[in-house]
Coordinates of C-alpha atoms in Angstrom, one line a residue:
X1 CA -34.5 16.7 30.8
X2 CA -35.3 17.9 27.5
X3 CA -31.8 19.4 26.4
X4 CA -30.4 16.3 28.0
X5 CA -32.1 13.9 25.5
X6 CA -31.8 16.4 22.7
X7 CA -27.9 15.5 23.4
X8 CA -28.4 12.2 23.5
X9 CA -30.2 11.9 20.1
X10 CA -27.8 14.0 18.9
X11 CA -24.7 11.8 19.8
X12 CA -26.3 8.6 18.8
X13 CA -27.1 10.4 15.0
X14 CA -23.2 11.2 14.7
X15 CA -22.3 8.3 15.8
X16 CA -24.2 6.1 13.4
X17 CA -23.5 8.5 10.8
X18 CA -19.5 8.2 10.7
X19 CA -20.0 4.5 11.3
X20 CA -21.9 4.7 7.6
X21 CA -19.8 7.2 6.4
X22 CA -17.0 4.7 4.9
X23 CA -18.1 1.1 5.3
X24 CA -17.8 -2.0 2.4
X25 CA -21.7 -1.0 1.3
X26 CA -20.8 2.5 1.1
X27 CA -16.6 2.9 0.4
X28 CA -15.7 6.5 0.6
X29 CA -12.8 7.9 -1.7
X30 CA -9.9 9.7 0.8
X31 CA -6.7 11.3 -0.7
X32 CA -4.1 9.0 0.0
X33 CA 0.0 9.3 0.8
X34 CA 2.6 7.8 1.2
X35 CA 6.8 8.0 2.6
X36 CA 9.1 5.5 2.9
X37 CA 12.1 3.3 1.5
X38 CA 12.4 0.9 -0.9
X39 CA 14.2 -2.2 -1.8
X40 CA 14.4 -4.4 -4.6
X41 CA 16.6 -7.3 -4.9
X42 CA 17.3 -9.4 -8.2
X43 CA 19.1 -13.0 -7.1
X44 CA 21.5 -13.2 -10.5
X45 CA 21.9 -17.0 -10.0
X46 CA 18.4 -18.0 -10.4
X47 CA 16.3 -14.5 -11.7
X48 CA 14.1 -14.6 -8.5
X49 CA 13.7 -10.6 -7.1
X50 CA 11.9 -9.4 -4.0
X51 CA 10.6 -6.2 -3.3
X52 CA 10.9 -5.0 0.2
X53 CA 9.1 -1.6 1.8
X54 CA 8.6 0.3 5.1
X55 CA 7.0 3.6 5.4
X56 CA 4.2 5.6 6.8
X57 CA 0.7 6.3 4.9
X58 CA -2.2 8.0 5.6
X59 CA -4.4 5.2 6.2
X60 CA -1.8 2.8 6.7
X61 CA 0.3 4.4 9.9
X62 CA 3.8 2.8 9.6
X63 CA 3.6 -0.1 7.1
X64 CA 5.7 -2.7 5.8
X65 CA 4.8 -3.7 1.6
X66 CA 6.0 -6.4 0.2
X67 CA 5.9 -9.0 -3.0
X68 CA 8.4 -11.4 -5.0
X69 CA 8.4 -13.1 -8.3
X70 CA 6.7 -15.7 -6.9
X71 CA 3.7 -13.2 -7.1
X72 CA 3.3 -12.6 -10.5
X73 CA 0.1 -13.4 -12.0
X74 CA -0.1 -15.1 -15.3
X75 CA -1.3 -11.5 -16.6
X76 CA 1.9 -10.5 -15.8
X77 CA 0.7 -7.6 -12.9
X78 CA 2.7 -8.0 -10.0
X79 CA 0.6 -8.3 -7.0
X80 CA 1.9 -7.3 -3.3
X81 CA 0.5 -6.6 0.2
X82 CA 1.0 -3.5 2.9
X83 CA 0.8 -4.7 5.8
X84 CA -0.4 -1.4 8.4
X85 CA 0.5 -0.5 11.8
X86 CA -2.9 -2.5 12.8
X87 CA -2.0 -5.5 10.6
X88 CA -4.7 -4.4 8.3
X89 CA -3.9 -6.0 5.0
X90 CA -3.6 -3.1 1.5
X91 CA -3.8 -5.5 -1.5
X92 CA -2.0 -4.1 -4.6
X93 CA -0.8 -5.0 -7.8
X94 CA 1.4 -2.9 -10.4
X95 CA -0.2 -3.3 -14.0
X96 CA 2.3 -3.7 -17.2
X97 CA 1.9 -0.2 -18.2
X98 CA 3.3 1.4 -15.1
X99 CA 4.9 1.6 -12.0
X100 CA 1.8 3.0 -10.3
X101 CA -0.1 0.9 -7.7
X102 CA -3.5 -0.3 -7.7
X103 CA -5.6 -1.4 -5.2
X104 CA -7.3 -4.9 -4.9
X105 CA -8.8 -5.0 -1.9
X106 CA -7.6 -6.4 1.6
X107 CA -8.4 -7.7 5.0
X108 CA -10.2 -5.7 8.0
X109 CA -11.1 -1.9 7.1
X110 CA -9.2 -2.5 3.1
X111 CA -11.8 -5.7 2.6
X112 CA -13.1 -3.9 -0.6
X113 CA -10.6 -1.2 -0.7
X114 CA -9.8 0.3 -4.4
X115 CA -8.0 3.3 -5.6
X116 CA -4.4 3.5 -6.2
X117 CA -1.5 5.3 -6.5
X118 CA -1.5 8.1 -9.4
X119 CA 1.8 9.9 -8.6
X120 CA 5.2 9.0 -7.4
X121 CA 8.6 11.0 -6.8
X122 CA 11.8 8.9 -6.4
X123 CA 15.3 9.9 -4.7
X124 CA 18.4 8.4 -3.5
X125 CA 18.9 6.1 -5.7
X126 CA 21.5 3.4 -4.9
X127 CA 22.4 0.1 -6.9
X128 CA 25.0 -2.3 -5.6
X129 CA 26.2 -6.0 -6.3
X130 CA 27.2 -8.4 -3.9
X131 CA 29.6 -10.6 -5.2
X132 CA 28.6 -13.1 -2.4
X133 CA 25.4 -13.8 -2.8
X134 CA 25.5 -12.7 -6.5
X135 CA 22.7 -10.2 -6.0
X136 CA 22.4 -6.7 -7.6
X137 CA 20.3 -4.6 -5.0
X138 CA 18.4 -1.2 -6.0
X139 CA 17.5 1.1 -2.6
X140 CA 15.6 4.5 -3.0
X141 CA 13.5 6.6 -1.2
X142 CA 10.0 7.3 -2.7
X143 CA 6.7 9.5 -1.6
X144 CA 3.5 8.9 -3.5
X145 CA 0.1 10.0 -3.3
X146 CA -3.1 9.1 -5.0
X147 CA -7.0 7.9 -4.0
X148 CA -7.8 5.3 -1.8
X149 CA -11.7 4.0 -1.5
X150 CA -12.5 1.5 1.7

């Protein structure tokens, strides 16, 4: 009965303690990566743009990002949203200064999430224009990594 309870005790202890280890009161930092395509659009007519993404992350799973220049804050950061495989919300926005993500915060386990992006590596890199719809449309693949604290 004895070893029995000590298992017991000992179950409910690790439970509790990775329920505490990354919560809103106590927001652990974890390495952080990221795959996946890219899209950007620029509508010539009107100078509206979307930026479209799917990929997988390390916290996210496969994940869909996405923001438009309706988005832009009067500060003039660009602010976006990854959506995970969960529908977990990443917020993020891109400051002036770079092209580097940072995060804002979200919805279920990225409520108070923070961190960002620190490095980025870009390849296949295609621009094309669609005479059509008057568009111009930049595509490339990109892998990033950096810290991510929920």
């Amino acid at each position: 009965m004895k070893n029995s309870m000590k298992t017991v005790v000992a179950c409910a202890v690790c439970v509790l303690a990775v329920a505490t280890l990354g919560s809103a009161k106590n927001p652990v930092p974890r390495p952080h990566k990221a795959q996946g395509n890219v899209r950007f659009t620029l509508h010539l007519n009107d100078g509206t743009w979307e930026f479209q993404g799917a990929g997988e992350g390390t916290h996210l799973g496969a994940f869909t990002s996405y923001t438009s220049s309706a988005v832009v804050g009067e500060d003039g950061r660009m602010r976006g949203v990854s959506t995970a495989a969960n529908g977990d919300q990443l917020f993020w926005v891109i400051p002036g200064s770079s092209w580097f993500l940072e995060f804002t915060g979200g919805t279920g386990r990225f409520e108070n999430a923070t961190g960002g992006q620190n490095t980025a590596s870009e390849s296949d890199h295609v621009i094309t224009y669609d005479p059509e719809s008057n568009t111009l449309v930049e595509s490339w693949s990109q892998k990033a990594e950096g810290i991510i604290s929920y």
